[in-house]
mmCIF file of C-alpha atoms in Angstrom:
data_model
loop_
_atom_site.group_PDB
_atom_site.id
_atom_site.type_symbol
_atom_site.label_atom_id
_atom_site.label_comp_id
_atom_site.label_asym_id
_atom_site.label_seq_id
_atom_site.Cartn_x
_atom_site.Cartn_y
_atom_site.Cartn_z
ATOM 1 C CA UNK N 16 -27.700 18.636 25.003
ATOM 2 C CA UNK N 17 -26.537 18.944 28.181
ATOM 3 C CA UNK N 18 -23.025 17.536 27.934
ATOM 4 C CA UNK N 19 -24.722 14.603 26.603
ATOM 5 C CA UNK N 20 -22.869 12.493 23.426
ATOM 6 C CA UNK N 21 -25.234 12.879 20.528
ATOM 7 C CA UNK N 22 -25.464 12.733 16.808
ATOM 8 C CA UNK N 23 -27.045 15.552 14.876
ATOM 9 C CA UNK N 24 -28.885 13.600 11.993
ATOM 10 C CA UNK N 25 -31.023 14.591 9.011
ATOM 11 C CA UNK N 26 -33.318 12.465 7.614
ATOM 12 C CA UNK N 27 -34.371 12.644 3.724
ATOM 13 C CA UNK N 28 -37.340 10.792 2.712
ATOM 14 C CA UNK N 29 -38.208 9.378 -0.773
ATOM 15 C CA UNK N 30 -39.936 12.172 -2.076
ATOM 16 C CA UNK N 31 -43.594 11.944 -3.546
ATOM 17 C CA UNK N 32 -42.389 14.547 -6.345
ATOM 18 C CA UNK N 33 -39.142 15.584 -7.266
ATOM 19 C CA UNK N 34 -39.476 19.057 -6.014
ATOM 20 C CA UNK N 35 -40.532 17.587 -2.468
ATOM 21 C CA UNK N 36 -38.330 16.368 0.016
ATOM 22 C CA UNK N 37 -38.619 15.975 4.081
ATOM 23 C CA UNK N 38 -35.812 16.480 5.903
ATOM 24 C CA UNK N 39 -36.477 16.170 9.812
ATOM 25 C CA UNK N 40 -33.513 17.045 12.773
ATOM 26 C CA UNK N 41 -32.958 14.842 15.790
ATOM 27 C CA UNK N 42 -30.277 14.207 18.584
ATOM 28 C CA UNK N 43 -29.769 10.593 19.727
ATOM 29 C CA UNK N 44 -28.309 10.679 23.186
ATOM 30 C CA UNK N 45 -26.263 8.281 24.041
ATOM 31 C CA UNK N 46 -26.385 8.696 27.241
ATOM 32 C CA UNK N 47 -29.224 7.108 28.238
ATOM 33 C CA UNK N 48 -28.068 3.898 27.289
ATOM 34 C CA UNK N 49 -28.527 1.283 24.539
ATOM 35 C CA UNK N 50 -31.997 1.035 25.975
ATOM 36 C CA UNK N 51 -33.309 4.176 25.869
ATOM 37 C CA UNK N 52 -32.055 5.546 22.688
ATOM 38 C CA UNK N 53 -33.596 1.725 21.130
ATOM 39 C CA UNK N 54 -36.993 3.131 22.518
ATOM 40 C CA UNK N 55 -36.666 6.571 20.912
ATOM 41 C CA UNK N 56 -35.628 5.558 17.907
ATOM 42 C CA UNK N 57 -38.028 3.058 17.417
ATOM 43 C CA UNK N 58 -40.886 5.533 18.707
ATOM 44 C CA UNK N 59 -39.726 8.017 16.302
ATOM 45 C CA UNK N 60 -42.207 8.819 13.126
ATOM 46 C CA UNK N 61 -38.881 7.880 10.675
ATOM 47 C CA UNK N 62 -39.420 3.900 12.094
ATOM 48 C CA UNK N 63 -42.534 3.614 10.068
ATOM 49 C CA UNK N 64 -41.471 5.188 6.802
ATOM 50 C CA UNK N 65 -40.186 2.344 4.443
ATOM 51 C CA UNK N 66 -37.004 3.853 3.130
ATOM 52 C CA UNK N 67 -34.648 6.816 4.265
ATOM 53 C CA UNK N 68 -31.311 8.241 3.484
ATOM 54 C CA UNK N 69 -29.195 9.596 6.117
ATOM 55 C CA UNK N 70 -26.520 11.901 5.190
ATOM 56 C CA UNK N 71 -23.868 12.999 7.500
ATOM 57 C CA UNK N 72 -21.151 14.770 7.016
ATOM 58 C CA UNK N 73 -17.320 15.225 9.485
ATOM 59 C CA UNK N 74 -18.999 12.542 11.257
ATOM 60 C CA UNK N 75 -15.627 11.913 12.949
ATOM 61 C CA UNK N 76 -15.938 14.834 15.253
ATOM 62 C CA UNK N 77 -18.797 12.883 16.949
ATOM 63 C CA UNK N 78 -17.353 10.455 19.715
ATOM 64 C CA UNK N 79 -17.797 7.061 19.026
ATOM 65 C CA UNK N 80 -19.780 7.646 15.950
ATOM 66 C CA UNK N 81 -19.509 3.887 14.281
ATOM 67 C CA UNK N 82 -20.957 2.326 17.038
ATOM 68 C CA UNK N 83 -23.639 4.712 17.046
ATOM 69 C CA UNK N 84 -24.478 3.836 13.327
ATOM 70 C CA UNK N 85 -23.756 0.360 13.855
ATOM 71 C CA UNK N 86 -26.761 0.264 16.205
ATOM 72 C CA UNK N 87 -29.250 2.134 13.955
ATOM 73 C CA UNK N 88 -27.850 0.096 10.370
ATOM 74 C CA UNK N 89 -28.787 -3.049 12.560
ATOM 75 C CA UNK N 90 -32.398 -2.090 14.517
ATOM 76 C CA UNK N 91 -33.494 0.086 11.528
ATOM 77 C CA UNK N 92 -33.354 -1.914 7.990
ATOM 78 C CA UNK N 93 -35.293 0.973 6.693
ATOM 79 C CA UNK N 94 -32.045 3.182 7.254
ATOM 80 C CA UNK N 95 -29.305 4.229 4.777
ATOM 81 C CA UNK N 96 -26.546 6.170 5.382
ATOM 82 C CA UNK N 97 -24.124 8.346 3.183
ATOM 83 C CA UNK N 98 -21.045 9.082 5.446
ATOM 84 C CA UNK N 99 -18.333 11.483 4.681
ATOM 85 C CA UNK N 100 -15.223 13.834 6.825
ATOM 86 C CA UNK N 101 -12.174 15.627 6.113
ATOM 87 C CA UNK N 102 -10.782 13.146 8.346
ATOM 88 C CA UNK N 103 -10.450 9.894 6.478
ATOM 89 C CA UNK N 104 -7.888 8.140 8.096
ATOM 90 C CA UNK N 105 -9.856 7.838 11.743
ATOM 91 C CA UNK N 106 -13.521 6.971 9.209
ATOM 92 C CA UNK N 107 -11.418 4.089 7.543
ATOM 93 C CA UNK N 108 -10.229 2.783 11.074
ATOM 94 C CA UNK N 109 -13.699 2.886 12.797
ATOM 95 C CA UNK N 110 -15.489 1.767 10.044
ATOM 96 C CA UNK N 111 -13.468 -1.311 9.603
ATOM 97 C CA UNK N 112 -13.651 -1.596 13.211
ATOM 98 C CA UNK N 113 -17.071 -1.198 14.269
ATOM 99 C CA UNK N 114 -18.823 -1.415 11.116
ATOM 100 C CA UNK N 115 -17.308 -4.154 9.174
ATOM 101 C CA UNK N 116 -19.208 -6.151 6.682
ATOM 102 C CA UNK N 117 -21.899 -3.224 6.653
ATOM 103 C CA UNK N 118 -20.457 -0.644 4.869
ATOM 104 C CA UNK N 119 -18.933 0.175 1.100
ATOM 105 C CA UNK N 120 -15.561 2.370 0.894
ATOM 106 C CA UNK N 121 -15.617 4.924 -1.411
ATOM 107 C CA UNK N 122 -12.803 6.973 -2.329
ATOM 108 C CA UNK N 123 -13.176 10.227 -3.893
ATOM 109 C CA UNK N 124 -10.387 11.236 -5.830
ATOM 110 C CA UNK N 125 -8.868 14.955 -6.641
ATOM 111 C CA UNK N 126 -10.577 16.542 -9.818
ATOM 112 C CA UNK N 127 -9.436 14.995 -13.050
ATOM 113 C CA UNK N 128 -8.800 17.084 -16.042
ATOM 114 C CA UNK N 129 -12.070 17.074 -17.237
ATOM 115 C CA UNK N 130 -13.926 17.327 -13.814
ATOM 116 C CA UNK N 131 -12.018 20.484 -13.561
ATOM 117 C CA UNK N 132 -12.612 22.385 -16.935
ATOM 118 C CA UNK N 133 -16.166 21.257 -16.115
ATOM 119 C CA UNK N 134 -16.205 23.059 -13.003
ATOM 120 C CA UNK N 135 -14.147 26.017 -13.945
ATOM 121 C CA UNK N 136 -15.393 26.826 -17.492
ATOM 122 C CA UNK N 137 -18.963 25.753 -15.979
ATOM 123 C CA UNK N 138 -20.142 23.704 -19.218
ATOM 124 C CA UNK N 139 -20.445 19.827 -20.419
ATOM 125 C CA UNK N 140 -17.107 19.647 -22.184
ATOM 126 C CA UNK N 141 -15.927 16.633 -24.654
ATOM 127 C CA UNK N 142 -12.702 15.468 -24.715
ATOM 128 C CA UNK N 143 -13.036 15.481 -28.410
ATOM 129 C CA UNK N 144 -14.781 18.238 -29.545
ATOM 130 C CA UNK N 145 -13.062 20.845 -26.944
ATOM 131 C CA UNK N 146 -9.721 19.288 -26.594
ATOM 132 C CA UNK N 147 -8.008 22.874 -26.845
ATOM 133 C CA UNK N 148 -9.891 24.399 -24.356
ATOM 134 C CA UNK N 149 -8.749 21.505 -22.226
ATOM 135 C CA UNK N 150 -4.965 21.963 -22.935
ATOM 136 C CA UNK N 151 -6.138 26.018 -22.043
ATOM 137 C CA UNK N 152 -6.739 24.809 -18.553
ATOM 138 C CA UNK N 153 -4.320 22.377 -17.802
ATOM 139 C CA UNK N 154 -1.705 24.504 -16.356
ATOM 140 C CA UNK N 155 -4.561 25.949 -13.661
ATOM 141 C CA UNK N 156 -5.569 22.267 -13.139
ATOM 142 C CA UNK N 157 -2.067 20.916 -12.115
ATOM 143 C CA UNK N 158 -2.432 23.051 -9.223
ATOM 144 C CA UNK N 159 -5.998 23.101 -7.835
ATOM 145 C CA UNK N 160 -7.181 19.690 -8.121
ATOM 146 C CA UNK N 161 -9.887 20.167 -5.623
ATOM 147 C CA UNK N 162 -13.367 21.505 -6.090
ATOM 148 C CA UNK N 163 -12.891 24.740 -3.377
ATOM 149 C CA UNK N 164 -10.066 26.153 -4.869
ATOM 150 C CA UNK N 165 -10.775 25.804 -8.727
ATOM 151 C CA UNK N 166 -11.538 29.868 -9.572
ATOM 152 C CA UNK N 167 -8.864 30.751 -6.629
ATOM 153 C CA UNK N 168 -5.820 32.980 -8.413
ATOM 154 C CA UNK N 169 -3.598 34.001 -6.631
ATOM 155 C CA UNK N 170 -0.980 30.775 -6.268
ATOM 156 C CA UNK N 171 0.157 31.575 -2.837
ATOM 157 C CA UNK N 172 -3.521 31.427 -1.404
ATOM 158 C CA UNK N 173 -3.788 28.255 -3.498
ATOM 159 C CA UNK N 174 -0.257 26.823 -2.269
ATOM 160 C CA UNK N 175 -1.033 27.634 1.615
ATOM 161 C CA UNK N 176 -4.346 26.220 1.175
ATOM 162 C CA UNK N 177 -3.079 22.575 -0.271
ATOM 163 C CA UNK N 178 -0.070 22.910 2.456
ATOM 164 C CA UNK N 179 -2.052 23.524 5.745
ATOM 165 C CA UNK N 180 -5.045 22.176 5.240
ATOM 166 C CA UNK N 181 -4.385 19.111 3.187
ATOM 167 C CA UNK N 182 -0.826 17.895 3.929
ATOM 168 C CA UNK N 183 0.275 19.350 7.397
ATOM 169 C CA UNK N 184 -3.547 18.295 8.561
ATOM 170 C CA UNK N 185 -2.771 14.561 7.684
ATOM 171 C CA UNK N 186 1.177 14.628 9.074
ATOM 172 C CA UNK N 187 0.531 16.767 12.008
ATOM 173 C CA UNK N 188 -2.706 16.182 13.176
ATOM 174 C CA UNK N 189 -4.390 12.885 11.944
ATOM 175 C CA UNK N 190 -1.643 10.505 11.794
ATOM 176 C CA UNK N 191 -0.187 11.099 15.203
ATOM 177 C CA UNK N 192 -3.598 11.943 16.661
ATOM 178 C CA UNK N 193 -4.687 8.350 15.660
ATOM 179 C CA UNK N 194 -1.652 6.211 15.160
ATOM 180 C CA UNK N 195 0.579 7.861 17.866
ATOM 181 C CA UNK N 196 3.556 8.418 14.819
ATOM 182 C CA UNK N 197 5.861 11.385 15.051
ATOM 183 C CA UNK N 198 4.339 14.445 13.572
ATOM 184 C CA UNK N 199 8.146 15.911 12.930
ATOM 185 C CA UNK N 200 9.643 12.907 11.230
ATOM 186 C CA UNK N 201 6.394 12.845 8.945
ATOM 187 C CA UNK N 202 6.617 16.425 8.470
ATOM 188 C CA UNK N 203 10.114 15.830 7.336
ATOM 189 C CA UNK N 204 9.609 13.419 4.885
ATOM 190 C CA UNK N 205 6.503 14.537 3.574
ATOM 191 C CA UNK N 206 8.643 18.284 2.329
ATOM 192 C CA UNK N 207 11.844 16.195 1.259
ATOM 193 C CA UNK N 208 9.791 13.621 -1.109
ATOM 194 C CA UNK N 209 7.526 16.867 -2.353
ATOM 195 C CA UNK N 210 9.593 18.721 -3.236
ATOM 196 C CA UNK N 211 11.999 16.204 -5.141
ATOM 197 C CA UNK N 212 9.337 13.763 -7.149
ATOM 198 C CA UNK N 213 10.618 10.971 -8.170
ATOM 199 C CA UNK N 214 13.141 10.572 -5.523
ATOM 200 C CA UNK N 215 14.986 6.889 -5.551
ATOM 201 C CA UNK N 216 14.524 5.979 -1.799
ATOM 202 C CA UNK N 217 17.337 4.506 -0.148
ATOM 203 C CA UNK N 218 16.574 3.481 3.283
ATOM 204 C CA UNK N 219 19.894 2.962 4.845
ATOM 205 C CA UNK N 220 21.503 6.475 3.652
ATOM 206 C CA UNK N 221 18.127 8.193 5.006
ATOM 207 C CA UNK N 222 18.057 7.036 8.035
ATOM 208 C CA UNK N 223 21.658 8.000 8.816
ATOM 209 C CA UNK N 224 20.884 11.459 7.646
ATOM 210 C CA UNK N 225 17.615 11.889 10.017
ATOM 211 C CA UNK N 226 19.220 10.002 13.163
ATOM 212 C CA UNK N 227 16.228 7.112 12.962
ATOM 213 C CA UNK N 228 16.438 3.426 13.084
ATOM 214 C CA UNK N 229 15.239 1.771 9.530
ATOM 215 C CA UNK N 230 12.625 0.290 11.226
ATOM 216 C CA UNK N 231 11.066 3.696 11.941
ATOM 217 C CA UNK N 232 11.657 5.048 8.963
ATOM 218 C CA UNK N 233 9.826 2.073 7.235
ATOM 219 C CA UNK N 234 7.013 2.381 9.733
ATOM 220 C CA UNK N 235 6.653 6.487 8.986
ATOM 221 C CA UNK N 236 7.016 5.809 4.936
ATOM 222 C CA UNK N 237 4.339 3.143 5.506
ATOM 223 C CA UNK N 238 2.074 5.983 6.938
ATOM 224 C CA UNK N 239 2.355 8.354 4.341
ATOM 225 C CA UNK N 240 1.575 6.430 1.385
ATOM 226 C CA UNK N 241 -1.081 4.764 3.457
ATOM 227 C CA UNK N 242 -2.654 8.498 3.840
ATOM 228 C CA UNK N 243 -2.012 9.070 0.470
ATOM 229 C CA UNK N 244 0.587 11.767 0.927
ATOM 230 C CA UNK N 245 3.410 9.779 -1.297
ATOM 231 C CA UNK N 246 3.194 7.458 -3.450
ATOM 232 C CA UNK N 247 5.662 4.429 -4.121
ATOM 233 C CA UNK N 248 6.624 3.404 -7.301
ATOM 234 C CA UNK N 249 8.498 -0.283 -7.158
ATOM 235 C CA UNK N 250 12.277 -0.917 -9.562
ATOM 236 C CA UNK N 251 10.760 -3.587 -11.939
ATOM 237 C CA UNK N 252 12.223 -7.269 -11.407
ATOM 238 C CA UNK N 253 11.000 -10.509 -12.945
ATOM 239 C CA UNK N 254 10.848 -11.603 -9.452
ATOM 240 C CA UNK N 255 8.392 -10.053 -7.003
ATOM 241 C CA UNK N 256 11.159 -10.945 -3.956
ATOM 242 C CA UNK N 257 13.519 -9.183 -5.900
ATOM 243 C CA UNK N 258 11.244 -5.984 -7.159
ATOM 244 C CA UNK N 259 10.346 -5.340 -3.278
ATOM 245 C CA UNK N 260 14.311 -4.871 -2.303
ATOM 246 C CA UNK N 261 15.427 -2.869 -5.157
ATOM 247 C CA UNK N 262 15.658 0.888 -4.355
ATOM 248 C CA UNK N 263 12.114 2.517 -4.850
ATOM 249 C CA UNK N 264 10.865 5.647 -6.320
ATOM 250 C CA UNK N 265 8.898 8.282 -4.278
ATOM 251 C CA UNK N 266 6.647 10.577 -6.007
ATOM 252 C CA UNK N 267 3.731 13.047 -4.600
ATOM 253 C CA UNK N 268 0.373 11.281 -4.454
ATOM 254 C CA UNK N 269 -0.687 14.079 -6.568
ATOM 255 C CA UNK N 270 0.800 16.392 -8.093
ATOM 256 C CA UNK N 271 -0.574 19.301 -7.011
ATOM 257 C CA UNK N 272 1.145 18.167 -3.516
ATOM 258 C CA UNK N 273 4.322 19.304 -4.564
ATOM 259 C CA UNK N 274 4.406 23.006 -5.205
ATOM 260 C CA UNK N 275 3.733 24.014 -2.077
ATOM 261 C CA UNK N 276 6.808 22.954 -1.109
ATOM 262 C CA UNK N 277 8.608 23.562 -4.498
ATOM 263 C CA UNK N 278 7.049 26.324 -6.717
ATOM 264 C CA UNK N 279 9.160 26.118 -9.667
ATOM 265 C CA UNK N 280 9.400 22.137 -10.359
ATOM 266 C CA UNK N 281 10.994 22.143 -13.725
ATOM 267 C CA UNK N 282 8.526 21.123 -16.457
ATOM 268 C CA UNK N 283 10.562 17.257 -16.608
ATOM 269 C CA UNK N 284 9.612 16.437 -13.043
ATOM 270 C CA UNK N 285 5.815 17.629 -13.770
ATOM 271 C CA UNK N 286 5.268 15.496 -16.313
ATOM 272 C CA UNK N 287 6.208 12.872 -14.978
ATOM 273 C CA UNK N 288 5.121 13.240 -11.717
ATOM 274 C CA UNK N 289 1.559 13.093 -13.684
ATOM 275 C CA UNK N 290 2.410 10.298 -15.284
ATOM 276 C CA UNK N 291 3.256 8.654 -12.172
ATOM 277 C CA UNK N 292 -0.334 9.040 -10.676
ATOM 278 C CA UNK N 293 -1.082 5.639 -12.843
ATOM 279 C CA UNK N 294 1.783 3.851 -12.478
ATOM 280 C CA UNK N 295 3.472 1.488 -10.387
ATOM 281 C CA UNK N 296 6.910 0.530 -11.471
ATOM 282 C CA UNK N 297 9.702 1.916 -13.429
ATOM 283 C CA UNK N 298 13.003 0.064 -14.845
ATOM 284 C CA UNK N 299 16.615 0.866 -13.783
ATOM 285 C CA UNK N 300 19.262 -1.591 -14.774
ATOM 286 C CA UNK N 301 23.172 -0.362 -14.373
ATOM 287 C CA UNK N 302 23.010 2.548 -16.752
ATOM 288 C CA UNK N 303 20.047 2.247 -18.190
ATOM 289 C CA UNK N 304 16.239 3.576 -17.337
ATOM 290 C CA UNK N 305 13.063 3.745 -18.356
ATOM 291 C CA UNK N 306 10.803 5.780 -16.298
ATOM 292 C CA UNK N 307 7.596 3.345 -15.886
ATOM 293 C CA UNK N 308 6.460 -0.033 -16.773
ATOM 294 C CA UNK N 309 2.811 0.029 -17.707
ATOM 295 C CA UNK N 310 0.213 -2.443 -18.110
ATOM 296 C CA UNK N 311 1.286 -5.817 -20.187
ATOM 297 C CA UNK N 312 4.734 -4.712 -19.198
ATOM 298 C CA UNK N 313 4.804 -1.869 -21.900
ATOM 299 C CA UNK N 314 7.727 0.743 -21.367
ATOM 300 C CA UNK N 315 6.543 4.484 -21.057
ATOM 301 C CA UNK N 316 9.239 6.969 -20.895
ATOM 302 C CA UNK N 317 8.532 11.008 -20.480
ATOM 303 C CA UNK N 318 10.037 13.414 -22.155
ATOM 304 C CA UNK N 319 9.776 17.344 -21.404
ATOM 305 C CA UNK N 320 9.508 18.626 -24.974
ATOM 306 C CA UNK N 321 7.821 18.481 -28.086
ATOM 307 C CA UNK N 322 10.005 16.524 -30.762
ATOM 308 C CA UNK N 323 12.017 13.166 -29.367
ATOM 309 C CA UNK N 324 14.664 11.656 -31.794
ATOM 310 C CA UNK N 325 14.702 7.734 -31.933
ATOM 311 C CA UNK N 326 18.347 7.986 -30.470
ATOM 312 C CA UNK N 327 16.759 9.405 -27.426
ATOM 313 C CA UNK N 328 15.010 5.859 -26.785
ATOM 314 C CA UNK N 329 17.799 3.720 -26.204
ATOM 315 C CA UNK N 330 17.316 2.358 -22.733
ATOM 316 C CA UNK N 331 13.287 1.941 -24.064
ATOM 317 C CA UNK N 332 14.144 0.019 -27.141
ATOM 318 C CA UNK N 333 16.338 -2.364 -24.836
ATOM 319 C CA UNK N 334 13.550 -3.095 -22.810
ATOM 320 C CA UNK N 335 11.444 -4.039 -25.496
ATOM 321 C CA UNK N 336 13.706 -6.187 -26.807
ATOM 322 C CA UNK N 337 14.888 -7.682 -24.000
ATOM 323 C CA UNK N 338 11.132 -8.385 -22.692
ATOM 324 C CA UNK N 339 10.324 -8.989 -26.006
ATOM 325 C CA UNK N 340 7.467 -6.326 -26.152
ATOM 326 C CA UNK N 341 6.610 -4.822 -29.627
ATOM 327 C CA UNK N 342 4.765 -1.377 -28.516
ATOM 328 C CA UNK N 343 6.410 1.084 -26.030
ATOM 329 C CA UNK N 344 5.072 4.370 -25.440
ATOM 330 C CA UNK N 345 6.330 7.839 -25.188
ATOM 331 C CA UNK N 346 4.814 10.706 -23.429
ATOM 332 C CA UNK N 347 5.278 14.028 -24.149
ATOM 333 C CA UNK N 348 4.386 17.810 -25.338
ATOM 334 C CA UNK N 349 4.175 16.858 -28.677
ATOM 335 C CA UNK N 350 1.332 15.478 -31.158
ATOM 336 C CA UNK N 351 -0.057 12.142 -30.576
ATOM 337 C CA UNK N 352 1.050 9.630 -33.164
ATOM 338 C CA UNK N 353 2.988 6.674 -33.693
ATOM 339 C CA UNK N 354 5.797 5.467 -35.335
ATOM 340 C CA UNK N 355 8.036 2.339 -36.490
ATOM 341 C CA UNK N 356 11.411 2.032 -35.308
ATOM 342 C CA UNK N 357 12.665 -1.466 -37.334
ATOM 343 C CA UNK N 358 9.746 -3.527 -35.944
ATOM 344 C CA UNK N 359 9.366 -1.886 -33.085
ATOM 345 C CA UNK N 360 5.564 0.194 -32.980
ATOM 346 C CA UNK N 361 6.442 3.486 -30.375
ATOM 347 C CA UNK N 362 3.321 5.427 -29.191
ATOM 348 C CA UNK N 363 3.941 8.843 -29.254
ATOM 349 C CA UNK N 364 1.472 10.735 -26.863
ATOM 350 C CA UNK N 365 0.694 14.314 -26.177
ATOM 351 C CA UNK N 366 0.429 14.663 -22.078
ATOM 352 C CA UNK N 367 -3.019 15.471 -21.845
ATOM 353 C CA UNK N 368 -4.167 12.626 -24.573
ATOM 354 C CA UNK N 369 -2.700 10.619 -21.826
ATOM 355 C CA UNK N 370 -4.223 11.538 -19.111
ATOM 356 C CA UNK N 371 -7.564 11.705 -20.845
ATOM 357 C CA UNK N 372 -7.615 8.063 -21.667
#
């Protein structure tokens, strides 16, 4: 090695039966040149073989990576590659940099529900055939959403796990490391919107408090939901102009986010905070609220408990006739069902039924 820049790589080859496969080690130094790794890659026994899959993995810790694989995706047709790092914020830039128009972006989410009670229960399990076991688990899944931690129990390992390696690594280390922000005013946001989800945003008021100009502030918001720390959930207006000045609501990415920072979220704020993970507006007129507006502008509101009175839905059955929609839905701990309210059709639906559909 020598000092020298290089790329450990692993070739798979199509095996001849499925219990065969070849997978051969090399180093391309870079440098040598452009030149000289062309020849030895081209003199290499993997040039002749018709198709290979490359798979690396925290390719970001190699320097100047993409325009490695930019050179072997262009001189070697017979090359694929399956990229992946912790680091996703510096493999989106490069990639887009160095690699655009050759590559696909695929995101990989936390665990659902069901990926999870796979994992932890280690069965196949149907949605409708094992629905209680699924309600069993939910509690564990709210807080260990990703595939290492899923048999951890003890909730501080879990909740230092999720903090340091997940959150701090993205405020502290990748965002400044690659964008040059400030890790303490990210680090400051990123506890004060965890640990409050669902937090109206007003820009003017938080910038006094944290001594920044509102240009900064927007800039370091921008960050966060761009690593998908926070996510930003826009005051509905007819008009788009209008929507995009209204105060906004900021809610964890995921869920799970939060209790590192806040342990004991009351059960109102985790519901909805999961219910938030699909949406992208709510509704706030004088008075009146309705926590999100769905899909075909449909009114979802999110109540903590397991029986809701229809003189609990007055700011929902405003909307609905003031929109002129004739379902709204309601989310909650209760049974799944529906119900007529004059003409009005309300969707009543159990919290995990939601998220399972």
């Amino acid at each position: 090695m020598g000092g020298a820049e290089y790329i450990p790589t692993y070739f798979l080859s199509r095996p001849s039966s499925p219990s065969r496969v070849t997978i051969r080690s090399v180093s391309l130094a870079s440098s040598r040149g452009s030149k000289g790794l062309e020849a030895r890659v081209r003199n290499r026994w993997y040039s002749r073989i018709k198709k290979l899959s490359n798979v690396l993995d925290e390719i970001h810790k190699v320097k100047g990576w993409s325009s490695k694989i930019k050179f072997l995706y262009d001189n070697l047709p017979n090359l694929k590659f399956f990229l992946s790092g912790s680091a996703s914020l510096m493999l989106e830039k490069e990639a887009s940099s160095d690699l655009a128009g050759r590559y696909f972006l695929v995101e990989v989410s936390p665990l659902s529900l069901k990926e999870f009670a796979e994992l932890h229960l280690k069965k196949h399990v149907d949605i409708h055939l094992q629905r209680d076991e699924l309600e069993r688990v939910f509690p564990l899944w709210i807080k260990r959403p990703f595939p290492e931690i899923v048999e951890w129990r003890d909730e501080s390992r879990v909740y230092e796990y999720i903090r340091e390696l997940v959150t701090e690594r993205v405020v502290k280390v990748d965002l400044p490391g690659i964008y040059g922000v400030r890790g303490p005013l990210l680090s400051a946001l990123s506890e004060l919107f965890l640990s409050n989800p669902g937090m109206i945003l007003n820009l003017s008021s938080l910038a006094r408090d944290l001594r920044v100009g509102k240009q900064v502030l927007e800039e370091h918001l921008f960050f966060l939901e761009f690593a998908k720390i926070i996510r930003v959930v826009k005051n509905f207006r007819p008009s788009t102009r209008a929507e995009s000045r209204k105060m906004k609501k900021i809610y964890p990415f995921h869920l799970a986010l939060s209790f590192p920072y806040h342990p004991s979220l009351d059960r109102g704020k985790i519901l909805e905070a999961l219910v938030a993970q699909r949406m992208e507006r709510y509704w706030r007129e004088g008075s009146r609220e309705v926590d999100f507006i769905g899909a075909d502008l449909q009114p979802i509101e999110v109540k903590a408990k397991e029986e809701v009175r229809a003189g609990e839905l007055g700011s929902l059955i405003y909307f609905m006739k003031k929109y002129g929609r004739k379902e709204g839905t309601v989310v909650y701990e209760g049974t799944s069902r529906e119900e007529r309210i004059n003409s009005l059709k309300i969707n009543f639906r159990n919290i995990v039924d939601f998220l399972l559909e």
